[in-house]
Structure formats: C-alpha cells, structure tokens
PDB file of C-alpha atoms and ligand atoms in Angstrom:
ATOM      1  CA  MET Z  21      81.146   3.966 191.791  1.00  0.00           C
ATOM      2  CA  SER Z  22      80.170   1.379 194.378  1.00  0.00           C
ATOM      3  CA  ILE Z  23      76.657   0.967 195.734  1.00  0.00           C
ATOM      4  CA  GLU Z  24      77.943   2.243 199.064  1.00  0.00           C
ATOM      5  CA  ASN Z  25      79.270   5.418 197.441  1.00  0.00           C
ATOM      6  CA  ASN Z  26      76.077   5.930 195.484  1.00  0.00           C
ATOM      7  CA  ILE Z  27      73.962   5.666 198.634  1.00  0.00           C
ATOM      8  CA  ALA Z  28      76.219   8.160 200.393  1.00  0.00           C
ATOM      9  CA  LYS Z  29      76.037  10.530 197.442  1.00  0.00           C
ATOM     10  CA  TYR Z  30      72.223  10.573 197.392  1.00  0.00           C
ATOM     11  CA  ARG Z  31      71.985  10.870 201.163  1.00  0.00           C
ATOM     12  CA  GLU Z  32      74.076  13.989 200.937  1.00  0.00           C
ATOM     13  CA  ALA Z  33      72.201  15.420 197.974  1.00  0.00           C
ATOM     14  CA  LEU Z  34      68.700  15.023 199.459  1.00  0.00           C
ATOM     15  CA  PRO Z  35      67.189  17.550 201.867  1.00  0.00           C
ATOM     16  CA  ALA Z  36      66.337  16.397 205.392  1.00  0.00           C
ATOM     17  CA  GLY Z  37      62.643  15.842 204.692  1.00  0.00           C
ATOM     18  CA  CYS Z  38      63.188  13.605 201.674  1.00  0.00           C
ATOM     19  CA  LEU Z  39      63.521   9.823 202.014  1.00  0.00           C
ATOM     20  CA  LEU Z  40      65.751   7.839 199.673  1.00  0.00           C
ATOM     21  CA  ILE Z  41      64.033   4.673 198.467  1.00  0.00           C
ATOM     22  CA  ALA Z  42      66.505   2.324 196.779  1.00  0.00           C
ATOM     23  CA  VAL Z  43      64.609   0.639 193.956  1.00  0.00           C
ATOM     24  CA  SER Z  44      65.957  -2.909 193.929  1.00  0.00           C
ATOM     25  CA  LYS Z  45      63.604  -4.570 191.418  1.00  0.00           C
ATOM     26  CA  THR Z  46      65.360  -7.327 189.446  1.00  0.00           C
ATOM     27  CA  GLN Z  47      68.515  -6.831 191.538  1.00  0.00           C
ATOM     28  CA  PRO Z  48      69.968  -9.839 193.364  1.00  0.00           C
ATOM     29  CA  GLU Z  49      69.908 -10.087 197.149  1.00  0.00           C
ATOM     30  CA  ALA Z  50      73.699  -9.662 197.368  1.00  0.00           C
ATOM     31  CA  LEU Z  51      73.454  -6.134 195.938  1.00  0.00           C
ATOM     32  CA  ILE Z  52      70.557  -5.254 198.222  1.00  0.00           C
ATOM     33  CA  LEU Z  53      72.689  -6.396 201.155  1.00  0.00           C
ATOM     34  CA  GLU Z  54      75.492  -4.102 199.978  1.00  0.00           C
ATOM     35  CA  ALA Z  55      73.118  -1.172 200.176  1.00  0.00           C
ATOM     36  CA  TYR Z  56      71.849  -2.435 203.541  1.00  0.00           C
ATOM     37  CA  GLU Z  57      75.410  -2.569 204.887  1.00  0.00           C
ATOM     38  CA  ALA Z  58      75.767   1.063 203.788  1.00  0.00           C
ATOM     39  CA  GLY Z  59      72.852   1.880 206.098  1.00  0.00           C
ATOM     40  CA  GLN Z  60      70.023   1.864 203.553  1.00  0.00           C
ATOM     41  CA  ARG Z  61      66.735   0.549 204.976  1.00  0.00           C
ATOM     42  CA  ALA Z  62      64.016   1.670 202.530  1.00  0.00           C
ATOM     43  CA  PHE Z  63      63.784  -0.446 199.372  1.00  0.00           C
ATOM     44  CA  GLY Z  64      61.277  -0.378 196.523  1.00  0.00           C
ATOM     45  CA  GLU Z  65      60.033  -3.241 194.362  1.00  0.00           C
ATOM     46  CA  ASN Z  66      57.410  -3.447 191.636  1.00  0.00           C
ATOM     47  CA  LYS Z  67      56.369  -7.113 191.708  1.00  0.00           C
ATOM     48  CA  ALA Z  68      54.528  -8.624 194.650  1.00  0.00           C
ATOM     49  CA  GLN Z  69      56.009 -12.114 194.496  1.00  0.00           C
ATOM     50  CA  GLU Z  70      59.565 -10.888 194.017  1.00  0.00           C
ATOM     51  CA  LEU Z  71      58.993  -8.573 196.975  1.00  0.00           C
ATOM     52  CA  GLN Z  72      57.769 -11.446 199.141  1.00  0.00           C
ATOM     53  CA  LYS Z  73      60.763 -13.636 198.240  1.00  0.00           C
ATOM     54  CA  LYS Z  74      63.199 -10.877 199.124  1.00  0.00           C
ATOM     55  CA  TYR Z  75      61.359 -10.128 202.356  1.00  0.00           C
ATOM     56  CA  ASP Z  76      61.683 -13.776 203.357  1.00  0.00           C
ATOM     57  CA  VAL Z  77      65.470 -13.937 203.056  1.00  0.00           C
ATOM     58  CA  LEU Z  78      66.668 -10.391 203.805  1.00  0.00           C
ATOM     59  CA  PRO Z  79      66.994  -8.582 207.176  1.00  0.00           C
ATOM     60  CA  LYS Z  80      63.650  -7.940 208.850  1.00  0.00           C
ATOM     61  CA  ASP Z  81      64.315  -4.291 209.610  1.00  0.00           C
ATOM     62  CA  ILE Z  82      64.127  -3.415 205.907  1.00  0.00           C
ATOM     63  CA  GLU Z  83      61.137  -1.225 205.052  1.00  0.00           C
ATOM     64  CA  TRP Z  84      59.639  -2.551 201.808  1.00  0.00           C
ATOM     65  CA  HIS Z  85      57.881  -0.131 199.481  1.00  0.00           C
ATOM     66  CA  MET Z  86      55.593  -1.423 196.738  1.00  0.00           C
ATOM     67  CA  ILE Z  87      55.978   1.022 193.864  1.00  0.00           C
ATOM     68  CA  GLY Z  88      54.701  -0.848 190.804  1.00  0.00           C
ATOM     69  CA  HIS Z  89      51.258  -1.575 189.434  1.00  0.00           C
ATOM     70  CA  LEU Z  90      49.626  -4.039 191.813  1.00  0.00           C
ATOM     71  CA  GLN Z  91      47.030  -6.578 190.738  1.00  0.00           C
ATOM     72  CA  THR Z  92      44.322  -7.347 193.276  1.00  0.00           C
ATOM     73  CA  ASN Z  93      45.116 -11.076 193.324  1.00  0.00           C
ATOM     74  CA  LYS Z  94      48.722 -10.300 194.386  1.00  0.00           C
ATOM     75  CA  VAL Z  95      47.984  -8.112 197.393  1.00  0.00           C
ATOM     76  CA  LYS Z  96      47.946 -11.128 199.727  1.00  0.00           C
ATOM     77  CA  TYR Z  97      51.667 -11.773 199.151  1.00  0.00           C
ATOM     78  CA  ILE Z  98      52.761  -8.464 200.637  1.00  0.00           C
ATOM     79  CA  ALA Z  99      49.951  -7.518 203.049  1.00  0.00           C
ATOM     80  CA  PRO Z 100      51.629  -8.993 206.163  1.00  0.00           C
ATOM     81  CA  PHE Z 101      54.735  -6.810 206.000  1.00  0.00           C
ATOM     82  CA  VAL Z 102      54.655  -4.097 203.292  1.00  0.00           C
ATOM     83  CA  HIS Z 103      55.638  -0.686 204.677  1.00  0.00           C
ATOM     84  CA  LEU Z 104      53.921   1.541 202.113  1.00  0.00           C
ATOM     85  CA  ILE Z 105      52.064   0.895 198.843  1.00  0.00           C
ATOM     86  CA  HIS Z 106      52.780   3.825 196.493  1.00  0.00           C
ATOM     87  CA  SER Z 107      50.811   2.607 193.518  1.00  0.00           C
ATOM     88  CA  VAL Z 108      47.137   2.524 194.487  1.00  0.00           C
ATOM     89  CA  ASP Z 109      45.264   3.367 191.305  1.00  0.00           C
ATOM     90  CA  SER Z 110      41.690   2.132 191.847  1.00  0.00           C
ATOM     91  CA  LEU Z 111      39.004   1.760 194.491  1.00  0.00           C
ATOM     92  CA  LYS Z 112      38.894  -1.947 193.689  1.00  0.00           C
ATOM     93  CA  LEU Z 113      42.554  -2.302 194.652  1.00  0.00           C
ATOM     94  CA  LEU Z 114      42.050  -0.288 197.821  1.00  0.00           C
ATOM     95  CA  VAL Z 115      39.133  -2.547 198.831  1.00  0.00           C
ATOM     96  CA  GLU Z 116      41.349  -5.618 198.368  1.00  0.00           C
ATOM     97  CA  ILE Z 117      44.254  -4.081 200.317  1.00  0.00           C
ATOM     98  CA  ASN Z 118      41.785  -3.298 203.108  1.00  0.00           C
ATOM     99  CA  LYS Z 119      40.498  -6.889 203.081  1.00  0.00           C
ATOM    100  CA  GLN Z 120      43.976  -8.432 203.205  1.00  0.00           C
ATOM    101  CA  ALA Z 121      45.084  -5.951 205.876  1.00  0.00           C
ATOM    102  CA  GLN Z 122      42.105  -6.954 207.994  1.00  0.00           C
ATOM    103  CA  LYS Z 123      43.135 -10.623 207.739  1.00  0.00           C
ATOM    104  CA  VAL Z 124      46.563  -9.894 209.159  1.00  0.00           C
ATOM    105  CA  ASN Z 125      45.260  -7.318 211.614  1.00  0.00           C
ATOM    106  CA  ARG Z 126      47.135  -4.378 210.136  1.00  0.00           C
ATOM    107  CA  ILE Z 127      46.459  -0.882 208.873  1.00  0.00           C
ATOM    108  CA  ILE Z 128      48.383  -0.642 205.612  1.00  0.00           C
ATOM    109  CA  PRO Z 129      49.623   2.827 204.618  1.00  0.00           C
ATOM    110  CA  CYS Z 130      49.040   3.700 200.959  1.00  0.00           C
ATOM    111  CA  LEU Z 131      49.643   6.513 198.514  1.00  0.00           C
ATOM    112  CA  LEU Z 132      47.263   7.355 195.706  1.00  0.00           C
ATOM    113  CA  GLN Z 133      48.981   7.313 192.330  1.00  0.00           C
ATOM    114  CA  LEU Z 134      48.089  10.252 190.103  1.00  0.00           C
ATOM    115  CA  HIS Z 135      48.339  10.100 186.349  1.00  0.00           C
ATOM    116  CA  ILE Z 136      50.459  13.189 185.668  1.00  0.00           C
ATOM    117  CA  ALA Z 137      52.326  12.129 182.512  1.00  0.00           C
ATOM    118  CA  THR Z 138      51.062  12.575 178.980  1.00  0.00           C
ATOM    119  CA  GLU Z 139      52.002   8.974 178.183  1.00  0.00           C
ATOM    120  CA  GLU Z 140      49.011   6.694 178.055  1.00  0.00           C
ATOM    121  CA  THR Z 141      50.799   3.684 179.506  1.00  0.00           C
ATOM    122  CA  LYS Z 142      51.109   5.027 183.033  1.00  0.00           C
ATOM    123  CA  PHE Z 143      48.563   4.064 185.651  1.00  0.00           C
ATOM    124  CA  GLY Z 144      46.859   6.385 188.071  1.00  0.00           C
ATOM    125  CA  PHE Z 145      43.866   8.493 189.066  1.00  0.00           C
ATOM    126  CA  SER Z 146      42.930  11.888 187.724  1.00  0.00           C
ATOM    127  CA  GLU Z 147      42.473  14.647 190.299  1.00  0.00           C
ATOM    128  CA  GLU Z 148      38.736  14.448 189.872  1.00  0.00           C
ATOM    129  CA  GLU Z 149      38.757  10.700 190.474  1.00  0.00           C
ATOM    130  CA  VAL Z 150      40.708  11.187 193.707  1.00  0.00           C
ATOM    131  CA  LEU Z 151      38.139  13.686 194.973  1.00  0.00           C
ATOM    132  CA  THR Z 152      35.297  11.335 194.073  1.00  0.00           C
ATOM    133  CA  LEU Z 153      37.084   8.445 195.794  1.00  0.00           C
ATOM    134  CA  LEU Z 154      37.789  10.314 199.019  1.00  0.00           C
ATOM    135  CA  ASN Z 155      34.189  11.524 199.216  1.00  0.00           C
ATOM    136  CA  SER Z 156      32.614   8.163 198.473  1.00  0.00           C
ATOM    137  CA  TYR Z 157      30.705   6.167 201.059  1.00  0.00           C
ATOM    138  CA  GLU Z 158      32.679   3.023 200.269  1.00  0.00           C
ATOM    139  CA  PHE Z 159      35.996   4.714 200.996  1.00  0.00           C
ATOM    140  CA  LYS Z 160      34.812   5.638 204.482  1.00  0.00           C
ATOM    141  CA  THR Z 161      34.152   1.968 205.279  1.00  0.00           C
ATOM    142  CA  LEU Z 162      37.817   1.031 204.703  1.00  0.00           C
ATOM    143  CA  ASN Z 163      39.235   0.967 208.219  1.00  0.00           C
ATOM    144  CA  ASN Z 164      42.360  -1.115 207.573  1.00  0.00           C
ATOM    145  CA  ILE Z 165      44.056   1.251 205.157  1.00  0.00           C
ATOM    146  CA  SER Z 166      45.378   4.761 205.590  1.00  0.00           C
ATOM    147  CA  ILE Z 167      46.228   7.248 202.863  1.00  0.00           C
ATOM    148  CA  ALA Z 168      49.515   9.001 203.588  1.00  0.00           C
ATOM    149  CA  GLY Z 169      49.835  11.064 200.428  1.00  0.00           C
ATOM    150  CA  LEU Z 170      50.298  10.951 196.669  1.00  0.00           C
ATOM    151  CA  MET Z 171      52.654   9.418 194.104  1.00  0.00           C
ATOM    152  CA  GLY Z 172      53.309  10.322 190.491  1.00  0.00           C
ATOM    153  CA  MET Z 173      55.618   9.585 187.584  1.00  0.00           C
ATOM    154  CA  ALA Z 174      56.547  12.290 185.114  1.00  0.00           C
ATOM    155  CA  THR Z 175      56.630  11.762 181.378  1.00  0.00           C
ATOM    156  CA  PHE Z 176      59.783  10.002 180.163  1.00  0.00           C
ATOM    157  CA  THR Z 177      61.321  12.891 178.240  1.00  0.00           C
ATOM    158  CA  ASP Z 178      64.393  15.129 178.020  1.00  0.00           C
ATOM    159  CA  ASP Z 179      62.111  18.165 178.320  1.00  0.00           C
ATOM    160  CA  GLN Z 180      63.021  19.361 181.831  1.00  0.00           C
ATOM    161  CA  LEU Z 181      60.360  22.051 181.806  1.00  0.00           C
ATOM    162  CA  LYS Z 182      57.628  19.517 181.069  1.00  0.00           C
ATOM    163  CA  ILE Z 183      58.842  17.268 183.889  1.00  0.00           C
ATOM    164  CA  ARG Z 184      58.914  20.228 186.261  1.00  0.00           C
ATOM    165  CA  GLN Z 185      55.386  21.272 185.301  1.00  0.00           C
ATOM    166  CA  GLU Z 186      54.060  17.761 185.912  1.00  0.00           C
ATOM    167  CA  PHE Z 187      55.679  17.547 189.347  1.00  0.00           C
ATOM    168  CA  ARG Z 188      54.516  21.062 190.147  1.00  0.00           C
ATOM    169  CA  SER Z 189      50.901  20.278 189.315  1.00  0.00           C
ATOM    170  CA  LEU Z 190      51.048  17.168 191.529  1.00  0.00           C
ATOM    171  CA  ARG Z 191      52.437  19.259 194.387  1.00  0.00           C
ATOM    172  CA  ALA Z 192      49.695  21.824 193.878  1.00  0.00           C
ATOM    173  CA  PHE Z 193      47.011  19.128 194.143  1.00  0.00           C
ATOM    174  CA  PHE Z 194      48.756  17.679 197.208  1.00  0.00           C
ATOM    175  CA  LYS Z 195      48.644  21.090 198.891  1.00  0.00           C
ATOM    176  CA  LYS Z 196      45.050  21.613 197.875  1.00  0.00           C
ATOM    177  CA  LEU Z 197      44.030  18.294 199.453  1.00  0.00           C
ATOM    178  CA  LYS Z 198      46.014  19.126 202.574  1.00  0.00           C
ATOM    179  CA  ASN Z 199      43.747  22.130 203.111  1.00  0.00           C
ATOM    180  CA  GLU Z 200      40.531  20.209 202.620  1.00  0.00           C
ATOM    181  CA  GLN Z 201      38.301  18.440 205.073  1.00  0.00           C
ATOM    182  CA  LEU Z 202      39.341  14.823 204.537  1.00  0.00           C
ATOM    183  CA  PRO Z 203      38.227  11.501 206.067  1.00  0.00           C
ATOM    184  CA  SER Z 204      40.131  10.619 209.259  1.00  0.00           C
ATOM    185  CA  THR Z 205      42.100   7.861 207.486  1.00  0.00           C
ATOM    186  CA  VAL Z 206      43.646  10.401 205.087  1.00  0.00           C
ATOM    187  CA  SER Z 207      46.605  12.674 205.792  1.00  0.00           C
ATOM    188  CA  MET Z 208      48.657  14.414 203.126  1.00  0.00           C
ATOM    189  CA  LYS Z 209      52.193  13.892 204.444  1.00  0.00           C
ATOM    190  CA  GLU Z 210      54.107  12.145 201.666  1.00  0.00           C
ATOM    191  CA  LEU Z 211      54.680  13.144 198.073  1.00  0.00           C
ATOM    192  CA  SER Z 212      56.487  10.332 196.242  1.00  0.00           C
ATOM    193  CA  MET Z 213      58.026  11.679 193.057  1.00  0.00           C
ATOM    194  CA  GLY Z 214      61.383  11.491 191.328  1.00  0.00           C
ATOM    195  CA  MET Z 215      63.482   8.667 189.838  1.00  0.00           C
ATOM    196  CA  SER Z 216      67.132   8.404 188.723  1.00  0.00           C
ATOM    197  CA  GLY Z 217      66.641  10.712 185.742  1.00  0.00           C
ATOM    198  CA  ASP Z 218      64.454  13.387 187.302  1.00  0.00           C
ATOM    199  CA  TYR Z 219      64.921  13.253 191.083  1.00  0.00           C
ATOM    200  CA  ALA Z 220      66.665  16.653 191.269  1.00  0.00           C
ATOM    201  CA  ILE Z 221      63.673  18.412 189.701  1.00  0.00           C
ATOM    202  CA  ALA Z 222      61.294  16.419 191.915  1.00  0.00           C
ATOM    203  CA  VAL Z 223      63.155  17.514 195.044  1.00  0.00           C
ATOM    204  CA  GLU Z 224      63.043  21.143 193.954  1.00  0.00           C
ATOM    205  CA  GLU Z 225      59.302  20.734 193.445  1.00  0.00           C
ATOM    206  CA  GLY Z 226      58.732  19.387 196.955  1.00  0.00           C
ATOM    207  CA  SER Z 227      59.177  15.607 196.849  1.00  0.00           C
ATOM    208  CA  THR Z 228      59.340  13.831 200.223  1.00  0.00           C
ATOM    209  CA  MET Z 229      60.323  10.422 198.757  1.00  0.00           C
ATOM    210  CA  VAL Z 230      62.505   9.729 195.735  1.00  0.00           C
ATOM    211  CA  ARG Z 231      62.599   6.245 194.148  1.00  0.00           C
ATOM    212  CA  ILE Z 232      66.077   5.649 192.733  1.00  0.00           C
ATOM    213  CA  GLY Z 233      67.051   2.425 191.000  1.00  0.00           C
ATOM    214  CA  THR Z 234      69.643   2.408 188.226  1.00  0.00           C
ATOM    215  CA  ALA Z 235      71.615   5.363 189.595  1.00  0.00           C
ATOM    216  CA  ILE Z 236      72.301   3.290 192.740  1.00  0.00           C
ATOM    217  CA  PHE Z 237      72.506  -0.289 191.488  1.00  0.00           C
ATOM    218  CA  GLY Z 238      73.416   0.144 187.827  1.00  0.00           C
ATOM    219  CA  ALA Z 239      71.500  -1.442 184.974  1.00  0.00           C
ATOM    220  CA  ARG Z 240      68.699  -3.861 185.811  1.00  0.00           C
ATOM    221  CA  HIS Z 241      69.051  -7.606 185.283  1.00  0.00           C
TER     222      HIS Z 241
HETATM  223  C1  LIG J 545      61.713   1.262 188.299  1.00  0.00           C
HETATM  224  C2  LIG J 545      60.992   2.362 188.988  1.00  0.00           C
HETATM  225  C3  LIG J 545      61.704   3.431 189.575  1.00  0.00           C
HETATM  226  C4  LIG J 545      63.203   3.571 189.512  1.00  0.00           C
HETATM  227  O1  LIG J 545      63.616   3.892 188.218  1.00  0.00           O
HETATM  228  P1  LIG J 545      65.143   4.285 187.898  1.00  0.00           P
HETATM  229  O2  LIG J 545      65.069   5.037 186.631  1.00  0.00           O
HETATM  230  O3  LIG J 545      65.894   2.999 187.797  1.00  0.00           O
HETATM  231  O4  LIG J 545      65.630   5.126 189.037  1.00  0.00           O
HETATM  232  C5  LIG J 545      60.971   4.407 190.240  1.00  0.00           C
HETATM  233  N1  LIG J 545      59.622   4.334 190.329  1.00  0.00           N
HETATM  234  C6  LIG J 545      58.912   3.336 189.778  1.00  0.00           C
HETATM  235  C7  LIG J 545      57.445   3.339 189.913  1.00  0.00           C
HETATM  236  C8  LIG J 545      59.575   2.330 189.090  1.00  0.00           C
HETATM  237  O5  LIG J 545      58.863   1.332 188.532  1.00  0.00           O
END
C-alpha cells in the first residue's frame, strides 16, 4: 500500500466528525510530502525541535499537532505556529505555553491529557486533577491558551474490552465536563483518542481526532 492509498483508506473509514492526524514523527520530509500531495494537512509530531525543523521546510498550510510529552523549555520552539497541543499534562506546562503564546501574540489551543491507561509510563492528569486545575485561580489568569478538549492513550494491550473501557471512561468524563460551568477559555469540543492499533474502537467510543502513524507511513525510522 502507498501512503496515498493509506490516507484514502482512513478518510473513508472515519466518520465525518473525526479528523485524521497523520503522525509523522521520525519520518522524512519526502514521505510527509507524499501524504500532503494526497490532500493530508494535519500532521502530528512528538518532539518540539523535530517539529520546528519540519515546519521550516514544509508547506505552510500544514496544521502541526504536538502529541508527545512536552518539556517546558521546548515550548518556545513551537509556540509561533503549533495548531494544537494534545499533550498538556501539568499546570506548569500550561503556564509556560501561555507565556510563550503571549510573546508571539497568539492564543494556543490545547488539550488536557488524561492518564487512562494502567501503565505507569504514560503521562497525564487524573480526573480529579483536571477539576482542580480548571477551578484554580491560576488557571483563570491564563489568557493566551484555550482548552479545546481532552486526549488519552489506552493501555498497550490485545485486550479489546480493556481498551474500549478506557476510551469509554474518557468519553464519559468529557461529557461530564461539557455539562459543567467552565471558565470561558475552556470548551469541550475535541476528544483525541485512537492510534493505528486501536483507532476503530476509539471511533466507536466517540473520538473526534485519531492519531495514526505506522498504519499510514509504515515502520518508524
Ligand atoms: C506515536 C504516537 C501515535 C501514533 O502511533 P501509531 O501506533 O504509529 O499509530 C499516536 N499518539 C501518540 C501520542 C504517539 O506518540
């Protein structure tokens, strides 16, 4: 299968309200351009400096999604252009994104990453921590960020039921937040969940953004 065919296949498989993000981390620019020529515009990366380098040389109408763990000292590399940061996992990081956004006169859209997997290695907030964050005084002073929704990664397992339950609990929290009185910078529109191995379950459980890497580009370099 070519990249072009893979993109077409996922476009067809996804419901209208679900965005395909082509995860191009470690992939060379030539392959990203192949996907671009096939009409793909949303790409995901997990390293700030790699993201900046690709932004510099690739077409400017690409929407770049930061999906990996982001260190505060790296925010400055992507603040001028990043389309959406999926992986916000602390107040400290949010404060830094706000600061860098202010410098470049932007409001940077973010998702809050929830820790939904049983694996200990995955980053993210608990539900309780999200509620504390959104109700904190400090959060309300952050005028150069907006929160557009939530992101989560399921446990890496063959147990489909477990994956489904994790996505379902994230969706339930998303819907719960939607119905709450939230600060004006918060709106629960996007639910980023699903990767190559589990995107079909994620879509069934209400994903609005799937992040697909290897199933589009093949193995990583
Ligand atoms: C690498 C990565 C993906 C894509 O994974 P694939 O299994 O290659 O589809 C999705 N989300 C995040 C956060 C990633 O780091």
